[in-house]
Tab-separated table of C-alpha atoms and ligand atoms in Angstrom:
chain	number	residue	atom	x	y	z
A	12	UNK	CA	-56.558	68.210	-18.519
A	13	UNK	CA	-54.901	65.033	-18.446
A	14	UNK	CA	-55.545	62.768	-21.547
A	15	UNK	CA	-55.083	59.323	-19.767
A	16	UNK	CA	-57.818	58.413	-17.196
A	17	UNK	CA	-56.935	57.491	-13.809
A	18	UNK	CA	-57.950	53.404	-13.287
A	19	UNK	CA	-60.686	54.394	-11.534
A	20	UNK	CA	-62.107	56.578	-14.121
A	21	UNK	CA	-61.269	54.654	-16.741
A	22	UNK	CA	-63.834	52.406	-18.702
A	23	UNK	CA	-62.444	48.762	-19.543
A	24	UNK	CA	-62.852	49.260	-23.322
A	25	UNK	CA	-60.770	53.026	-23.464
A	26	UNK	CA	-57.764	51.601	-26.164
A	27	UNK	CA	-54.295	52.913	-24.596
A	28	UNK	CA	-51.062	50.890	-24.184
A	29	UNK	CA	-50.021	52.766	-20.654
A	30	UNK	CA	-46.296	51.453	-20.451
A	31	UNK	CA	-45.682	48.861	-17.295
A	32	UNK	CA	-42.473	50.755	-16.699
A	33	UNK	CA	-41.491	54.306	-17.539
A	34	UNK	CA	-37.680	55.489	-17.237
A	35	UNK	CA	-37.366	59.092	-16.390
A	36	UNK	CA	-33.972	60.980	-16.445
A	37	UNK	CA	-34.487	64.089	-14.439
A	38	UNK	CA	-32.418	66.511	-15.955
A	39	UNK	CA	-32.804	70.267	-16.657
A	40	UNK	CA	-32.889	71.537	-12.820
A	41	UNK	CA	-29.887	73.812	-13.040
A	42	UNK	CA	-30.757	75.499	-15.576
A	43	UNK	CA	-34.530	75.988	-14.947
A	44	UNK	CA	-32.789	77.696	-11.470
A	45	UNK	CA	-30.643	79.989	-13.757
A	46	UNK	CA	-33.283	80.837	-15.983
A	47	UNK	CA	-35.018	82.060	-12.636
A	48	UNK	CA	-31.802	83.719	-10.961
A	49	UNK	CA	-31.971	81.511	-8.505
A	50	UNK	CA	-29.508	79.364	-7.007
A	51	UNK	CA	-28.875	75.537	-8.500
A	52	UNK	CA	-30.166	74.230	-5.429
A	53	UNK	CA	-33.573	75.617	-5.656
A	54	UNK	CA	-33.679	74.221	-9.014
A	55	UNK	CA	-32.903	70.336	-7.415
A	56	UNK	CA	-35.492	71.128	-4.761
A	57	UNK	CA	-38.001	71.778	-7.566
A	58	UNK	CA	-37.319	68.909	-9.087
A	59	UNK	CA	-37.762	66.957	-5.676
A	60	UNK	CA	-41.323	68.206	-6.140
A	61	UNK	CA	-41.632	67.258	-9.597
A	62	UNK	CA	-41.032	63.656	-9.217
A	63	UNK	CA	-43.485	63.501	-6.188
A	64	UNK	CA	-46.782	65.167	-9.036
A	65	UNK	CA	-45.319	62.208	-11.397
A	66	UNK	CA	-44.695	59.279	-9.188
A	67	UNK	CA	-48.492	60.054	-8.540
A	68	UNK	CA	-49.841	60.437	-11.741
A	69	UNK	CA	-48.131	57.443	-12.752
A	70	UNK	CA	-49.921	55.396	-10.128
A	71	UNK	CA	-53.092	56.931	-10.940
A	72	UNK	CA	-52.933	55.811	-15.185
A	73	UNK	CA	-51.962	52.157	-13.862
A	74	UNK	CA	-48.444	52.147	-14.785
A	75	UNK	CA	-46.348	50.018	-12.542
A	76	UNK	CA	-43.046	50.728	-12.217
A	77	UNK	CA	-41.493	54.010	-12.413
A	78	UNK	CA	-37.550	54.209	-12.378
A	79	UNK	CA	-35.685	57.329	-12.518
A	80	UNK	CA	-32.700	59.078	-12.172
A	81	UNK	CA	-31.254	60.877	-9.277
A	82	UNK	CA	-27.714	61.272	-9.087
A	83	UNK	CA	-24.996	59.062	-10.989
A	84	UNK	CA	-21.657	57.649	-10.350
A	85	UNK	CA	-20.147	60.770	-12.338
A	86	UNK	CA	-22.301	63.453	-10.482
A	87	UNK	CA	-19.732	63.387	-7.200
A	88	UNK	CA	-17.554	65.316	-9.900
A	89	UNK	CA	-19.842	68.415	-8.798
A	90	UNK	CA	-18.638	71.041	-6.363
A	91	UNK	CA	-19.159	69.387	-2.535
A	92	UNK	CA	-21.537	72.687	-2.079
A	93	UNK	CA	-24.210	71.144	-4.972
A	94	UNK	CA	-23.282	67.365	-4.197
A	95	UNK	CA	-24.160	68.614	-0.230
A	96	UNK	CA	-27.505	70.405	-0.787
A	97	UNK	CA	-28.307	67.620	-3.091
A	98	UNK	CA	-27.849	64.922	-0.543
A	99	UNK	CA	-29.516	67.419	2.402
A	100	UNK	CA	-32.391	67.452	-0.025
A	101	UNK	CA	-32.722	63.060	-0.248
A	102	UNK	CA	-33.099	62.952	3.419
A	103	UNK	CA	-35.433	65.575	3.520
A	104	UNK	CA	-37.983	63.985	1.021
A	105	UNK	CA	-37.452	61.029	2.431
A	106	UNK	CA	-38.059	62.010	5.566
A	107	UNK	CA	-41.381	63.045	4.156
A	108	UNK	CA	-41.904	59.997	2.445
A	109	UNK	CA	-41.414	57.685	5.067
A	110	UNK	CA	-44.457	59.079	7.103
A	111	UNK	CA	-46.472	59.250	3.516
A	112	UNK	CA	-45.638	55.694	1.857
A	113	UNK	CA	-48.437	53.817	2.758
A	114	UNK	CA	-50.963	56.359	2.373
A	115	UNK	CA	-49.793	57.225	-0.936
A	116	UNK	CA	-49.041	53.723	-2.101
A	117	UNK	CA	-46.227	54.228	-3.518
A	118	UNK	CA	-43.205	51.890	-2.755
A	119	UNK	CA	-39.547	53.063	-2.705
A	120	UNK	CA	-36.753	51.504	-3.661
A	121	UNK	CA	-33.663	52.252	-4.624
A	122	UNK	CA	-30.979	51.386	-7.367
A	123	UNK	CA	-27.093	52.114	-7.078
A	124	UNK	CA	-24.384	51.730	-4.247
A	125	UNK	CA	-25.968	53.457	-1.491
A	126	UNK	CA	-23.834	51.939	1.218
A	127	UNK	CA	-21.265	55.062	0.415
A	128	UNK	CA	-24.165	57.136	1.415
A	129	UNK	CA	-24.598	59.178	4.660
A	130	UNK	CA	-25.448	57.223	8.175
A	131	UNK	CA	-28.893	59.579	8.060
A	132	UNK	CA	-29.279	58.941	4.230
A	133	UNK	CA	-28.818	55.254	4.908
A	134	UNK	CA	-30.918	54.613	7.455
A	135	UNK	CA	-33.688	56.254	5.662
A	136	UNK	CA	-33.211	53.991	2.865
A	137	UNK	CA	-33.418	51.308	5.749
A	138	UNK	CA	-36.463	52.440	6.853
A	139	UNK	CA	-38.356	53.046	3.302
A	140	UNK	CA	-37.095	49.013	2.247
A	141	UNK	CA	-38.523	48.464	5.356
A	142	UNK	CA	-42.248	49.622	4.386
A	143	UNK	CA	-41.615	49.037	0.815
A	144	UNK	CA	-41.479	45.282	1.917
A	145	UNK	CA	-44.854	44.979	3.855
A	146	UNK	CA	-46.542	46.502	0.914
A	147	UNK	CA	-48.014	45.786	-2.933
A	148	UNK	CA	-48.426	48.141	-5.878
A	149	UNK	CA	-46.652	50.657	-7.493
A	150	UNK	CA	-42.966	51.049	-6.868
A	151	UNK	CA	-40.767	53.668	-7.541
A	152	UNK	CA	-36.568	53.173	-8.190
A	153	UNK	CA	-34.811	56.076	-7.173
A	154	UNK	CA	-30.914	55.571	-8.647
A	155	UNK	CA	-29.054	57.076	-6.755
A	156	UNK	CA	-25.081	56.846	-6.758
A	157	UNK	CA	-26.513	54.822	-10.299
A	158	UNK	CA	-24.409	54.019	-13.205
A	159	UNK	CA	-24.833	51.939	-16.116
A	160	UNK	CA	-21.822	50.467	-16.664
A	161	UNK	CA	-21.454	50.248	-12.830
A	162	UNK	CA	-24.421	48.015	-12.433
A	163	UNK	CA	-23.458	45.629	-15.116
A	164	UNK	CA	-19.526	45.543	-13.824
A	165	UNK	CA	-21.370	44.303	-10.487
A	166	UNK	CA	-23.497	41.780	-11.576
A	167	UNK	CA	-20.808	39.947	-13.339
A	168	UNK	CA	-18.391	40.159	-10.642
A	169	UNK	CA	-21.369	38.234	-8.612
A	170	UNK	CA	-21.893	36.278	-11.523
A	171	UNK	CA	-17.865	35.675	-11.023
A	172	UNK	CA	-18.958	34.966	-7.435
A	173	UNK	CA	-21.279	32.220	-7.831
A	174	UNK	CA	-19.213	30.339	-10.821
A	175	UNK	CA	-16.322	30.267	-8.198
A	176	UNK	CA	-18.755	28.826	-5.515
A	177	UNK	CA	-19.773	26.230	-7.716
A	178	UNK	CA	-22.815	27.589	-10.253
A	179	UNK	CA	-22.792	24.971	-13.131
A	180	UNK	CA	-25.573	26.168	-15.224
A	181	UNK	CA	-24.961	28.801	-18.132
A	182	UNK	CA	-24.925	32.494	-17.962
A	183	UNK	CA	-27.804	33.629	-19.872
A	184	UNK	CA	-29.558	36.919	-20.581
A	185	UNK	CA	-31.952	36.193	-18.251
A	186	UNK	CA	-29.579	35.637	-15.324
A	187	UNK	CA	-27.754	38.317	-16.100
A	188	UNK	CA	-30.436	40.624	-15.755
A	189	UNK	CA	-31.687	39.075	-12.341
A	190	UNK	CA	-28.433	40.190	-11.574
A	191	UNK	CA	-28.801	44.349	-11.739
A	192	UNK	CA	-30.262	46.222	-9.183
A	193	UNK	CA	-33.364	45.978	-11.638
A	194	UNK	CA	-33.525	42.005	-11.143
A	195	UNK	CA	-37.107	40.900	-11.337
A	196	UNK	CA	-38.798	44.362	-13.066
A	197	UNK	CA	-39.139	44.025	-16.681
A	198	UNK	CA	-36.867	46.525	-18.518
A	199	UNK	CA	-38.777	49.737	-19.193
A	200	UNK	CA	-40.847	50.355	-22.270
A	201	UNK	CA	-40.695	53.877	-22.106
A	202	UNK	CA	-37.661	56.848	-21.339
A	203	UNK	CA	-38.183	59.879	-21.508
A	204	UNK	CA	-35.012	62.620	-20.918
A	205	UNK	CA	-36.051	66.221	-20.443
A	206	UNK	CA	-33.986	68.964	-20.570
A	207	UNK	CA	-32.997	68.899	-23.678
A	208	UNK	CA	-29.594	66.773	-24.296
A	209	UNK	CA	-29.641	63.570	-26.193
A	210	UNK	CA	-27.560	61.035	-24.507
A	211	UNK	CA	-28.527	58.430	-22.079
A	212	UNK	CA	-25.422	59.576	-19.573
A	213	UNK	CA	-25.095	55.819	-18.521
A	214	UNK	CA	-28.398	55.309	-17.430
A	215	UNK	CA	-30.181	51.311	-17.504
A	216	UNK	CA	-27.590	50.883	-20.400
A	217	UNK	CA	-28.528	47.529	-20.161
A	218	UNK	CA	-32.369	47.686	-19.347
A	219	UNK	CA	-32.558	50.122	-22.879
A	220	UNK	CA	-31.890	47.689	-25.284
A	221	UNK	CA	-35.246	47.813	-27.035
A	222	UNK	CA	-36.768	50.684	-25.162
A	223	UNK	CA	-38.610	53.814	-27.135
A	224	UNK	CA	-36.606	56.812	-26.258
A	225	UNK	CA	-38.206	60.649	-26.057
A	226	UNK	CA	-36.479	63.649	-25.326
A	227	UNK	CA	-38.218	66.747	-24.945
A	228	UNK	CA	-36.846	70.629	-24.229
A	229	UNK	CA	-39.224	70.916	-21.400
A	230	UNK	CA	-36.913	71.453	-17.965
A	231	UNK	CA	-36.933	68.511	-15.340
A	232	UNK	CA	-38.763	70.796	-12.671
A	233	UNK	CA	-41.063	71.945	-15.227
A	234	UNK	CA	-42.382	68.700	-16.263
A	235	UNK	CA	-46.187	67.618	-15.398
A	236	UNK	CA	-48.574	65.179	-15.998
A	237	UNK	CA	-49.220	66.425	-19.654
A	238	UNK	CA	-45.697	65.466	-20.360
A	239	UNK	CA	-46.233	62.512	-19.341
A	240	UNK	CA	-49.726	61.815	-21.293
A	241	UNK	CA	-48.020	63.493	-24.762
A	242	UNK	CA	-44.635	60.902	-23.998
A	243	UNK	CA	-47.346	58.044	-24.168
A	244	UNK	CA	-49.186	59.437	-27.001
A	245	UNK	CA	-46.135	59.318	-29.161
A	246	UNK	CA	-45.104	55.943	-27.415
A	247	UNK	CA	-48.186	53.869	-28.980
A	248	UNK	CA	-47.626	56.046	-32.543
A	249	UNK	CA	-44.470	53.991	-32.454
A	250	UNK	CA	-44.028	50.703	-33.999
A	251	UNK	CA	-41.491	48.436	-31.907
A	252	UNK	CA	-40.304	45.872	-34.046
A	253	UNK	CA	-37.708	44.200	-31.749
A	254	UNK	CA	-35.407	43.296	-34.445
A	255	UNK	CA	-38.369	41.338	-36.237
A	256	UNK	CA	-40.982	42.587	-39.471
B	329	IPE	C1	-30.405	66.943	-12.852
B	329	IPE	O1	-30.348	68.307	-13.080
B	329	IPE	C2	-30.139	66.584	-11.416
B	329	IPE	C3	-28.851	65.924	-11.176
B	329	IPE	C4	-28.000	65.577	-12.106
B	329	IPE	C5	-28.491	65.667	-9.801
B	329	IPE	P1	-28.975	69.043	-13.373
B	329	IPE	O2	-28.380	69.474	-12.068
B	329	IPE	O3	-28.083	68.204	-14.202
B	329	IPE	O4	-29.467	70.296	-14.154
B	329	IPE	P2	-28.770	70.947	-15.431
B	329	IPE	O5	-28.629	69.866	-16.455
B	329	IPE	O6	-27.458	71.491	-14.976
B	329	IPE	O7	-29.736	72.017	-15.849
B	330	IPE	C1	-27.887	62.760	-15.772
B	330	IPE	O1	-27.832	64.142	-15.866
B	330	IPE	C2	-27.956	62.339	-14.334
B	330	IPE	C3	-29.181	62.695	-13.634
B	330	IPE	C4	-30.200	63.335	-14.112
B	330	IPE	C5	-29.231	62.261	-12.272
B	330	IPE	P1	-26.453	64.923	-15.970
B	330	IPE	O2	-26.786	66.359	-15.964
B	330	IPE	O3	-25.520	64.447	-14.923
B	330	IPE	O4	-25.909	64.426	-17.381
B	330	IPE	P2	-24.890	65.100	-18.375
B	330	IPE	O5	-23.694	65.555	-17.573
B	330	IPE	O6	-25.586	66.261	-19.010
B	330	IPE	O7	-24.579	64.022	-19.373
B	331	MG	MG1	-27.858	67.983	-16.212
């Protein structure tokens, strides 16, 4: 059972710090495949499912912003056969999740260059900004085509942008971060990286600065609400000291 009450169930005075934003890098799907003899894909379509049970549980214990990892700038190194079925997979779900959106409440939005996307992939991204604007509440960022150092090499060549059409004020951290494809969500207070490796593989390299990191064996496709309830757990055990006493 899960350990964090859904708002609803929740009483006012239950003591828990549920994070406003939790990063999630989903990682771990080829291998839970292998492990299975199946075929990578199966493991990415898994995975598909995965983040659907955690975008939901996430909206359920009142956190508000849920950001995670799809496919980076470095994952077009795969063979065109994965990089294919993992595209065919996007427009799938969000095929799906177009029709489901507003029942679910759960907005979409996503982070990275997706205009080197598909012209089906695209417009499906089109259609969930679309809803995603006439709505409120908890929003998902799907990075897709996402890099770190990407994201930060774009916002200062728009920073570059604006000095050249005239911007006079200063360049502070601030504007910088309005910047990213994050601008306006506060950086997450929580990552969490299943599947075992202990890198960030140039994901929110600058949204991380200060943010508690947990890594845990458990395989992307494998991961459940329970995962989610112990990452918080260990999350308020830790004392975030932001440089101060
Ligand atoms: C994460 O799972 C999904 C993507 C990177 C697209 P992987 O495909 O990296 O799975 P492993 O790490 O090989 O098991
Ligand atoms: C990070 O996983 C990217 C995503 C989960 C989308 P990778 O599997 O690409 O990372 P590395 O290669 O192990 O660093
Ligand atoms: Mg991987």
């Amino acid at each position: 059972m899960a350990l964090f009450k859904s708002k609803k169930e929740a009483g006012d005075d239950q003591p828990r710090t549920v994070p406003c934003h939790i990063a999630v890098i989903m990682d771990g799907n080829g291998r839970w495949a292998k492990k299975r003899g199946l075929p990578r894909t199966a493991g990415h379509a898994a995975g598909a499912e995965t983040f659907r049970r955690v975008a939901t549980y996430c909206r359920d214990i009142g956190v508000k912003y849920l950001t995670v990892y799809a496919f980076s700038t470095e994952n077009w190194k795969r063979p065109k056969e994965e990089v294919d079925a993992i595209m065919g997979l996007l427009e799938k779900y969000l095929l799906e999740a177009i029709e489901k959106m507003e029942r679910d409440h759960i907005r979409l939005k996503f982070f990275g260059d997706t205009s080197v996307l598909s012209p089906v992939l695209r417009e499906r991204i089109a259609e969930t900004d679309a809803i995603s604007a006439r709505m409120d509440g908890f929003q998902a960022n799907v990075c897709l085509n996402y890099g770190g150092r990407d994201e930060i090499v774009r916002a200062a060549a728009r920073w570059a942008e604006l000095a050249a059409a005239g911007e006079t004020e200063p360049l502070t951290e601030e504007r910088f971060s309005g910047l990213l494809w994050s601008g306006g969500i506060p950086d997450p207070e929580l990552l969490i990286r299943p599947g075992g490796e202990l890198r960030l593989s140039n994901f929110l390299l600058w949204q991380s600065a200060y943010t508690e990191l947990i890594f845990t064996d458990t395989l992307w496709p494998d991961f459940d609400a329970r995962e989610i309830d112990r990452a918080i757990e260990e999350f308020n055990r830790r004392d975030r000291r932001f440089g101060g006493l």
